[in-house]
GROMACS .gro file of C-alpha atoms in nm:
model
  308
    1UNK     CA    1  -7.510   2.965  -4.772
    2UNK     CA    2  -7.661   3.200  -4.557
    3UNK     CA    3  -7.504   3.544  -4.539
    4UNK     CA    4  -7.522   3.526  -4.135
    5UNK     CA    5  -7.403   3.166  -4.102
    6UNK     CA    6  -7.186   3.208  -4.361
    7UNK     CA    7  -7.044   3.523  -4.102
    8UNK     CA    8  -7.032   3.288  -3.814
    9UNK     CA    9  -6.850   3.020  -4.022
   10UNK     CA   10  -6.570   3.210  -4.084
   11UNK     CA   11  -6.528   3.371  -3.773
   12UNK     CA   12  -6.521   3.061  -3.601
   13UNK     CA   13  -6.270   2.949  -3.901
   14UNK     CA   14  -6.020   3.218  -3.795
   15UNK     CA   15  -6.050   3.197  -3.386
   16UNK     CA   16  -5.916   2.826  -3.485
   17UNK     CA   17  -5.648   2.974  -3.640
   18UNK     CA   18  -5.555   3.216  -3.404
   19UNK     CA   19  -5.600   2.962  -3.114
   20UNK     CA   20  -5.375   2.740  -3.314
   21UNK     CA   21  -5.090   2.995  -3.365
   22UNK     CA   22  -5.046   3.074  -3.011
   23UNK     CA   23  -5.106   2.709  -2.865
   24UNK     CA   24  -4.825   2.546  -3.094
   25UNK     CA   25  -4.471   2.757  -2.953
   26UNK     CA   26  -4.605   2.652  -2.633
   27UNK     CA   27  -4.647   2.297  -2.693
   28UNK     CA   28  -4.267   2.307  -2.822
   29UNK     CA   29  -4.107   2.483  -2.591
   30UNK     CA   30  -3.923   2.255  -2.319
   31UNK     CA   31  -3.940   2.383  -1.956
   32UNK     CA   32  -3.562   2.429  -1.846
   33UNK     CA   33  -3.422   2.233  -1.563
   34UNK     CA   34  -3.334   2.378  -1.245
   35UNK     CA   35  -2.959   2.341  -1.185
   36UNK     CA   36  -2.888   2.100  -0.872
   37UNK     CA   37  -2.588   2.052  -0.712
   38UNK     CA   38  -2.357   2.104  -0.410
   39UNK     CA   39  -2.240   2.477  -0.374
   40UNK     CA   40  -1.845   2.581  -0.387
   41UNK     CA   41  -1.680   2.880  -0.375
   42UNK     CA   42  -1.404   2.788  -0.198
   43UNK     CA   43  -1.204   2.410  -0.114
   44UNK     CA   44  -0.957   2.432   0.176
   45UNK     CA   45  -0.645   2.320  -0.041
   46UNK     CA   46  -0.351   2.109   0.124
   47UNK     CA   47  -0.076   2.203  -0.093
   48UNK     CA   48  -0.045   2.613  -0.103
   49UNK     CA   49   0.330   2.572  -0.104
   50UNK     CA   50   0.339   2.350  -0.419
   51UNK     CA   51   0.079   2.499  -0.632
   52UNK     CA   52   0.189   2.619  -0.961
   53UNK     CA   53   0.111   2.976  -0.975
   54UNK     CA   54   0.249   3.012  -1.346
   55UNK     CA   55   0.030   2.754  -1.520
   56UNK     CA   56  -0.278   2.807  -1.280
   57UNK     CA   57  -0.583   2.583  -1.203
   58UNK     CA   58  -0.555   2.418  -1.568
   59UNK     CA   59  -0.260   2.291  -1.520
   60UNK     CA   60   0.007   2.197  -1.827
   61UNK     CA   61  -0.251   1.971  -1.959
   62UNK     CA   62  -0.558   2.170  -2.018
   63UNK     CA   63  -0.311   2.501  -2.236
   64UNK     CA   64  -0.428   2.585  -2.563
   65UNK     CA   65  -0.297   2.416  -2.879
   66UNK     CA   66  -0.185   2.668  -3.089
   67UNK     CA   67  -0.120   2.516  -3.364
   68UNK     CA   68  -0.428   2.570  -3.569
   69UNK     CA   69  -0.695   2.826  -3.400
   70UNK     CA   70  -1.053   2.851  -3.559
   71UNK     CA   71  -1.263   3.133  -3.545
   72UNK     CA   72  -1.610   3.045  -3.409
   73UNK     CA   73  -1.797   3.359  -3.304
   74UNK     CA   74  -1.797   3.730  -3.131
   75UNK     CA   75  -1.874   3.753  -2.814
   76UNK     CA   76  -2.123   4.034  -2.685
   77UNK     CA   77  -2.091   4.206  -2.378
   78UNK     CA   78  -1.846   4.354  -2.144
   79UNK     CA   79  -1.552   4.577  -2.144
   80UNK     CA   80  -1.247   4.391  -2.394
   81UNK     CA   81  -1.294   4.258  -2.728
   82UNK     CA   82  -1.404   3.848  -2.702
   83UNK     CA   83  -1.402   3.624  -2.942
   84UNK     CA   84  -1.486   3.237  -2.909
   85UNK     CA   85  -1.214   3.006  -3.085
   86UNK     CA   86  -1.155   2.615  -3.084
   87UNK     CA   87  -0.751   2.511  -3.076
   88UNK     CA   88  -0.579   2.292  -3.237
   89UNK     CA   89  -0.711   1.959  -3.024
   90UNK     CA   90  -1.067   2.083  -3.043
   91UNK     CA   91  -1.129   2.283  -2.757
   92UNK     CA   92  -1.338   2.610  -2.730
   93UNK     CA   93  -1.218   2.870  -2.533
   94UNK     CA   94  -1.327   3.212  -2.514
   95UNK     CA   95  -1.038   3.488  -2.541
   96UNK     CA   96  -1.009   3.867  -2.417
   97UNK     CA   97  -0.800   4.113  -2.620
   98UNK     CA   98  -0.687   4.410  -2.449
   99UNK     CA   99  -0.564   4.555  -2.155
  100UNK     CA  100  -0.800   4.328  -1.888
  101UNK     CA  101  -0.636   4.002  -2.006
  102UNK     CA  102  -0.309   4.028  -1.840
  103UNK     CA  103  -0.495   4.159  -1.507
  104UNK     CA  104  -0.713   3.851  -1.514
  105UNK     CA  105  -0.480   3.617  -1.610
  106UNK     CA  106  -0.308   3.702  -1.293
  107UNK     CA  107  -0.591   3.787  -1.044
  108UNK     CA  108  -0.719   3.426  -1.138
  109UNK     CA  109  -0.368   3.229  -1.042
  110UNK     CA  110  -0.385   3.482  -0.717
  111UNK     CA  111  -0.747   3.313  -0.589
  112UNK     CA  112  -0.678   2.986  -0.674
  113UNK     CA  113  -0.356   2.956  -0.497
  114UNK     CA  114  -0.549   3.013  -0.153
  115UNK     CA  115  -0.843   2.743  -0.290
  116UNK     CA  116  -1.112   3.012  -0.435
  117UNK     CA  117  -1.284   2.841  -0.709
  118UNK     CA  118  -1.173   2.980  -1.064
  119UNK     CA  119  -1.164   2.975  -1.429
  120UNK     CA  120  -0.926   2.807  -1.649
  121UNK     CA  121  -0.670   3.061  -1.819
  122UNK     CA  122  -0.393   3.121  -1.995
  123UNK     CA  123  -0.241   3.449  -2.126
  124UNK     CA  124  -0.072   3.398  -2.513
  125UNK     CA  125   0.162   3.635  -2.552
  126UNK     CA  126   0.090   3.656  -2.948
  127UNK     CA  127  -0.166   3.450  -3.185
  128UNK     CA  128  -0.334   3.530  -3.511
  129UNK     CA  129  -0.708   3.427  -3.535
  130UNK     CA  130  -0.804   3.375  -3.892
  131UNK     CA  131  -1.057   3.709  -4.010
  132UNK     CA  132  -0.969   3.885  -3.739
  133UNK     CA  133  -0.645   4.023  -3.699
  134UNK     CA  134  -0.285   3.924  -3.521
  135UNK     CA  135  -0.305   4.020  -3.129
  136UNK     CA  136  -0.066   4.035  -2.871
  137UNK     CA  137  -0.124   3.973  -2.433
  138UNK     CA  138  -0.448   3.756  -2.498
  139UNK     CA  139  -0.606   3.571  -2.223
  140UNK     CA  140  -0.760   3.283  -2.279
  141UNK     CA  141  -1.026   3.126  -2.096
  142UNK     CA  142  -1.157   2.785  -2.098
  143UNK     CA  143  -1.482   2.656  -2.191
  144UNK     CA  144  -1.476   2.225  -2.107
  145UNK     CA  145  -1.746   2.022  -2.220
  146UNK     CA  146  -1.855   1.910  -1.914
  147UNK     CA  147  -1.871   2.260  -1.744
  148UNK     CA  148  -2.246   2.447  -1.760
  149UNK     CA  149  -2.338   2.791  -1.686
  150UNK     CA  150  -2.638   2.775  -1.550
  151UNK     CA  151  -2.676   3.182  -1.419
  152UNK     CA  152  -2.523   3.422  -1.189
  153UNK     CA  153  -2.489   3.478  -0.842
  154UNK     CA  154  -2.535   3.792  -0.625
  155UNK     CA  155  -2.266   3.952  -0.375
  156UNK     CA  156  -2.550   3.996  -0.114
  157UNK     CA  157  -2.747   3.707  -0.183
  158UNK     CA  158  -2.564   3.309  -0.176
  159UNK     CA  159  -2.535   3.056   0.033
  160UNK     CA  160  -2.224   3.135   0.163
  161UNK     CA  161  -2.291   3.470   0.373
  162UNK     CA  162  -2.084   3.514   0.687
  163UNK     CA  163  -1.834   3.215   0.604
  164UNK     CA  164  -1.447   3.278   0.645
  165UNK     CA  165  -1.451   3.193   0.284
  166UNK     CA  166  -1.675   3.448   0.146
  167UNK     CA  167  -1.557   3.722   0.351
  168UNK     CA  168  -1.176   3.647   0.250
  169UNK     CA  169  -1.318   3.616  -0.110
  170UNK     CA  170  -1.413   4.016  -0.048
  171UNK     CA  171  -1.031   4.080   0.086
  172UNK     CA  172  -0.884   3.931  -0.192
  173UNK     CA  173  -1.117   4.167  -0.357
  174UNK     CA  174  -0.978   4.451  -0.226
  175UNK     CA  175  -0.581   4.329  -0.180
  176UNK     CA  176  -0.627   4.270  -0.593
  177UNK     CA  177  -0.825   4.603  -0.638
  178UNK     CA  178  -1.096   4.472  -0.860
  179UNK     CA  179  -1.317   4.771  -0.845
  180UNK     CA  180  -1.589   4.605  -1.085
  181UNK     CA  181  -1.780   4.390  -0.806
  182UNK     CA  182  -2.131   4.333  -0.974
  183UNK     CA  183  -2.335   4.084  -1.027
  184UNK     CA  184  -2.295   4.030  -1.395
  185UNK     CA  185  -1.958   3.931  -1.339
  186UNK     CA  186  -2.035   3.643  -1.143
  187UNK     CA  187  -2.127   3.289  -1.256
  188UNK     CA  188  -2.221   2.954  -1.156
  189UNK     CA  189  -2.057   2.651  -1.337
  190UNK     CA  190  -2.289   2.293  -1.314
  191UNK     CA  191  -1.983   2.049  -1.285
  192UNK     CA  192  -2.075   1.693  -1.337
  193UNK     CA  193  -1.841   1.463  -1.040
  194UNK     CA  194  -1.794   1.088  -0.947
  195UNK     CA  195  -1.937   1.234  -0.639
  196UNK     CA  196  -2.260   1.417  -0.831
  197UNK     CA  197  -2.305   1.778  -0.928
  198UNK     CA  198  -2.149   2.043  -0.817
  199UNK     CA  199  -2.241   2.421  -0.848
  200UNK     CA  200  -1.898   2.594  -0.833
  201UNK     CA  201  -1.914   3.017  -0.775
  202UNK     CA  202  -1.668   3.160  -0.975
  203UNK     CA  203  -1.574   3.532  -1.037
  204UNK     CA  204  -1.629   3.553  -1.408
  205UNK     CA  205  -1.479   3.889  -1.481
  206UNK     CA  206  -1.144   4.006  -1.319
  207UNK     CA  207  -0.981   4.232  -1.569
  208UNK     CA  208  -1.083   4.546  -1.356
  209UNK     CA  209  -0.812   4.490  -1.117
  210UNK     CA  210  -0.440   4.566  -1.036
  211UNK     CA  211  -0.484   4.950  -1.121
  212UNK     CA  212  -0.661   5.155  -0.853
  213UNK     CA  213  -1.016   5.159  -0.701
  214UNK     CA  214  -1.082   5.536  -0.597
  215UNK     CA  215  -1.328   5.807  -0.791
  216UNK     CA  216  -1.549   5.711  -1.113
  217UNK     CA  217  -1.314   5.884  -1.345
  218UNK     CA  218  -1.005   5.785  -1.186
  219UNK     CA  219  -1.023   5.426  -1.170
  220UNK     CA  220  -0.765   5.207  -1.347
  221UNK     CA  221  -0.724   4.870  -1.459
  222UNK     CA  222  -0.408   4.646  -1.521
  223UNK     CA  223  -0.202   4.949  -1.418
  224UNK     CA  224   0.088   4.827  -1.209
  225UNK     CA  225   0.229   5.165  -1.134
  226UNK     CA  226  -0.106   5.266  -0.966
  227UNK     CA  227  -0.174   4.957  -0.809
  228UNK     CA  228   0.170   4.999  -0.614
  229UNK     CA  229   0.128   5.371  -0.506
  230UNK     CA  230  -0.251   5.272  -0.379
  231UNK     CA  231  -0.325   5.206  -0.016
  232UNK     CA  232  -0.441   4.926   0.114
  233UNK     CA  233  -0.614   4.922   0.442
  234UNK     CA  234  -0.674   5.302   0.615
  235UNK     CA  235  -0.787   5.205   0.933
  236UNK     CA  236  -0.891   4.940   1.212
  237UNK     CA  237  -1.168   5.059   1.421
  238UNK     CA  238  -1.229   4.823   1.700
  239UNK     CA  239  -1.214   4.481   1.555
  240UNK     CA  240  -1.361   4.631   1.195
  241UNK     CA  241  -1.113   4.702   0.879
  242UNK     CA  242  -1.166   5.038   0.664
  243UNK     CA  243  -1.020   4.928   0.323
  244UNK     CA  244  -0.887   5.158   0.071
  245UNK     CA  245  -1.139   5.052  -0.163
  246UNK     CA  246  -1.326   5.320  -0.387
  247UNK     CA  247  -1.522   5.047  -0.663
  248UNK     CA  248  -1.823   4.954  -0.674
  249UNK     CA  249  -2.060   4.812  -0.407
  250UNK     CA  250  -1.850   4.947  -0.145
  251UNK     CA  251  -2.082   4.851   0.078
  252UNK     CA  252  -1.950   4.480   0.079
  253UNK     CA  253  -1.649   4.614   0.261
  254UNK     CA  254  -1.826   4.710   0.529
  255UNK     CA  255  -1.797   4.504   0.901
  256UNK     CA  256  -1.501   4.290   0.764
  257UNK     CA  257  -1.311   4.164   1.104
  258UNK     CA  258  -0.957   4.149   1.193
  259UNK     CA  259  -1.091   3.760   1.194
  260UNK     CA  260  -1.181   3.752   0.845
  261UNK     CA  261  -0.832   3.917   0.737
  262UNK     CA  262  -0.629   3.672   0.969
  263UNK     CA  263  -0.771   3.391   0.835
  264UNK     CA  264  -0.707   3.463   0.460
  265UNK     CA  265  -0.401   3.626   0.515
  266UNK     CA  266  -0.297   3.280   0.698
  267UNK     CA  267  -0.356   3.118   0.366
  268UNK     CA  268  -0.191   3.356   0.185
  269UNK     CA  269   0.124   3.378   0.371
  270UNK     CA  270   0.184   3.065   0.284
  271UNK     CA  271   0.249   3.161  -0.067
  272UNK     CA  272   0.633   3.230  -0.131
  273UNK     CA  273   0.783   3.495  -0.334
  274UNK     CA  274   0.865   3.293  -0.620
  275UNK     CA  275   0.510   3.184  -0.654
  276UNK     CA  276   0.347   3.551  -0.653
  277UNK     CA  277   0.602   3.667  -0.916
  278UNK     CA  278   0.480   3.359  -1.145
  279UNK     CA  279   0.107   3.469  -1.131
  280UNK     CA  280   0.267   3.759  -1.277
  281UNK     CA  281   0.496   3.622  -1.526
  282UNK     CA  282   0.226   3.415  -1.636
  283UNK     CA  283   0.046   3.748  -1.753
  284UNK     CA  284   0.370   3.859  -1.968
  285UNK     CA  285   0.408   4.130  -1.749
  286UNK     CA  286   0.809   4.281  -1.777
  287UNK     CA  287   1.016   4.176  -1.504
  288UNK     CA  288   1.018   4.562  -1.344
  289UNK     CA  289   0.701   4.504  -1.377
  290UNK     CA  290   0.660   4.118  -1.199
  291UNK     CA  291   0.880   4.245  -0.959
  292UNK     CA  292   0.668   4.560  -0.862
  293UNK     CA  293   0.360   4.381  -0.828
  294UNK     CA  294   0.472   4.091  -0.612
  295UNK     CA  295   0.642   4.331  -0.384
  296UNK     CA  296   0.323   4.522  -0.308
  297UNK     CA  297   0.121   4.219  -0.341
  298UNK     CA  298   0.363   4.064  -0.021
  299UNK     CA  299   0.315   4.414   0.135
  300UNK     CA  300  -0.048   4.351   0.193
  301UNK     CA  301  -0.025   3.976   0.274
  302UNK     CA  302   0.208   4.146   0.553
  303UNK     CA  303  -0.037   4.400   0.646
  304UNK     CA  304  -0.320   4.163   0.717
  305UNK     CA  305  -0.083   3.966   0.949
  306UNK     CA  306   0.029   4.249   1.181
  307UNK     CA  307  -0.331   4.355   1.274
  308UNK     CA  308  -0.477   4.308   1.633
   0.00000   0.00000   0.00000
């Protein structure tokens, strides 16, 4: 063959290659469907007085067999220690070791007494997970079959801007002080319903709460002695609330109304005692310690009622 066709033979040879080895991942690769659904964050709930504040949104039916637990993978990311496990009747669930998993366990029974949208969770006092170790206060969280994260959602941008719901969603923020409000901590669940799908915003990540919100260095988390010497609301000016609230985006707090507070804190006060101090009992904390917490958690449900 001729030395200059034989050239142009193999170049063309090799652009058929290379054309080839970027055309075929393409060709694979399935475009990812666009979740669809009606948006929650919040369901106006009938029975405030009734709910069951100790076993939370799950319920006795959806707790964790125990019996055998299965080590699946780590989880990345995040302050705490995660792990992914399957129970005893199959179920995954993710769980947090260390000191955020009593906080969240709690903060989570908190929202979803007043009809915020929420994980499933459940606080083990002690379990062993095979290769890894024996732990004590672990929370875990549910992951059902039929629930899909499908991304997150942003504090300044979601369809529910200037409802009651979203701005009492930012109270509870504060009355809880969860100073780690960002983005990443947020997540929309897909939920296939009779009625169709439903895109339910839920607040991922709660662990950075009941400690205190103020200074970089000094904020705590699952601290119950600082969450009871903290202050909760400094000032009224006009018809707008100055929180106590030193976390991040503390812009949020800004132009909350002595509206906004009445309205949650109507839901709220409809909570009794008993119920708080189960949201807390359900998180193993001591009795001092229950009985701390629910006292300055009733302190700011009576705060938000006396302002004008």
């Amino acid at each position: 063959m001729h030395t200059k066709t034989l050239r142009t033979f193999i170049a063309l040879a090799l652009l058929i290659c290379i054309t080839s080895i970027d055309t075929a991942p393409a060709q694979k690769k399935k475009k990812k469907a666009h979740p669809s659904g009606t948006p929650v964050l919040w369901q106006a709930p009938s029975d405030i007085s009734q709910r069951d504040l100790f076993l939370g949104p799950g319920g006795a039916a959806m707790r964790p067999d125990l019996r055998r637990i299965t080590f699946i993978k780590e989880e990345k990311g995040g302050y705490s220690k995660k792990y992914r496990v399957r129970d005893g009747s199959g179920r995954e669930w993710v769980v947090k070791i260390g000191k955020e998993a009593q906080s969240e366990t709690s903060a989570i029974r908190l929202l979803w007494g007043v009809g915020y949208i929420t994980e499933v969770n459940y606080l083990v006092p002690r379990v062993t997970i095979p290769g890894k170790g024996t732990f004590t206060n672990v929370r875990f969280e549910a992951r059902p079959d039929r629930w899909d994260r499908v991304g997150e959602w942003k504090w300044k941008r979601n369809p529910f801007l200037g409802t009651s719901e979203y701005q009492g969603l930012k109270i509870m923020m504060a009355l809880i002080n969860n100073w780690d409000l960002k983005d990443s901590n947020n997540e929309i669940v897909q939920i296939r319903t009779n009625r169709g799908n439903e895109l339910r915003y839920i607040i991922s990540d709660l662990g950075g709460s009941l400690g205190k919100t103020g200074g970089f260095f000094a904020r705590t988390r699952n601290k119950p002695s600082d969450f009871v010497k903290s202050d909760f609301i400094e000032s009224v000016q006009g018809n707008v609330i100055d929180f106590n609230y030193g976390g991040k985006s503390k812009s949020l707090f800004e132009n909350i109304t002595v509206k906004d507070a009445k309205w949650i804190g109507g839901l709220l006060a409809r909570l009794s005692d008993e119920q708080i101090k189960d949201a807390f009992r359900a998180a193993n904390y001591s009795p001092e310690e229950v009985d701390a917490l629910a006292g300055e958690f009733r302190e700011r449900i009576n705060a938000l009622a006396k302002l004008s």
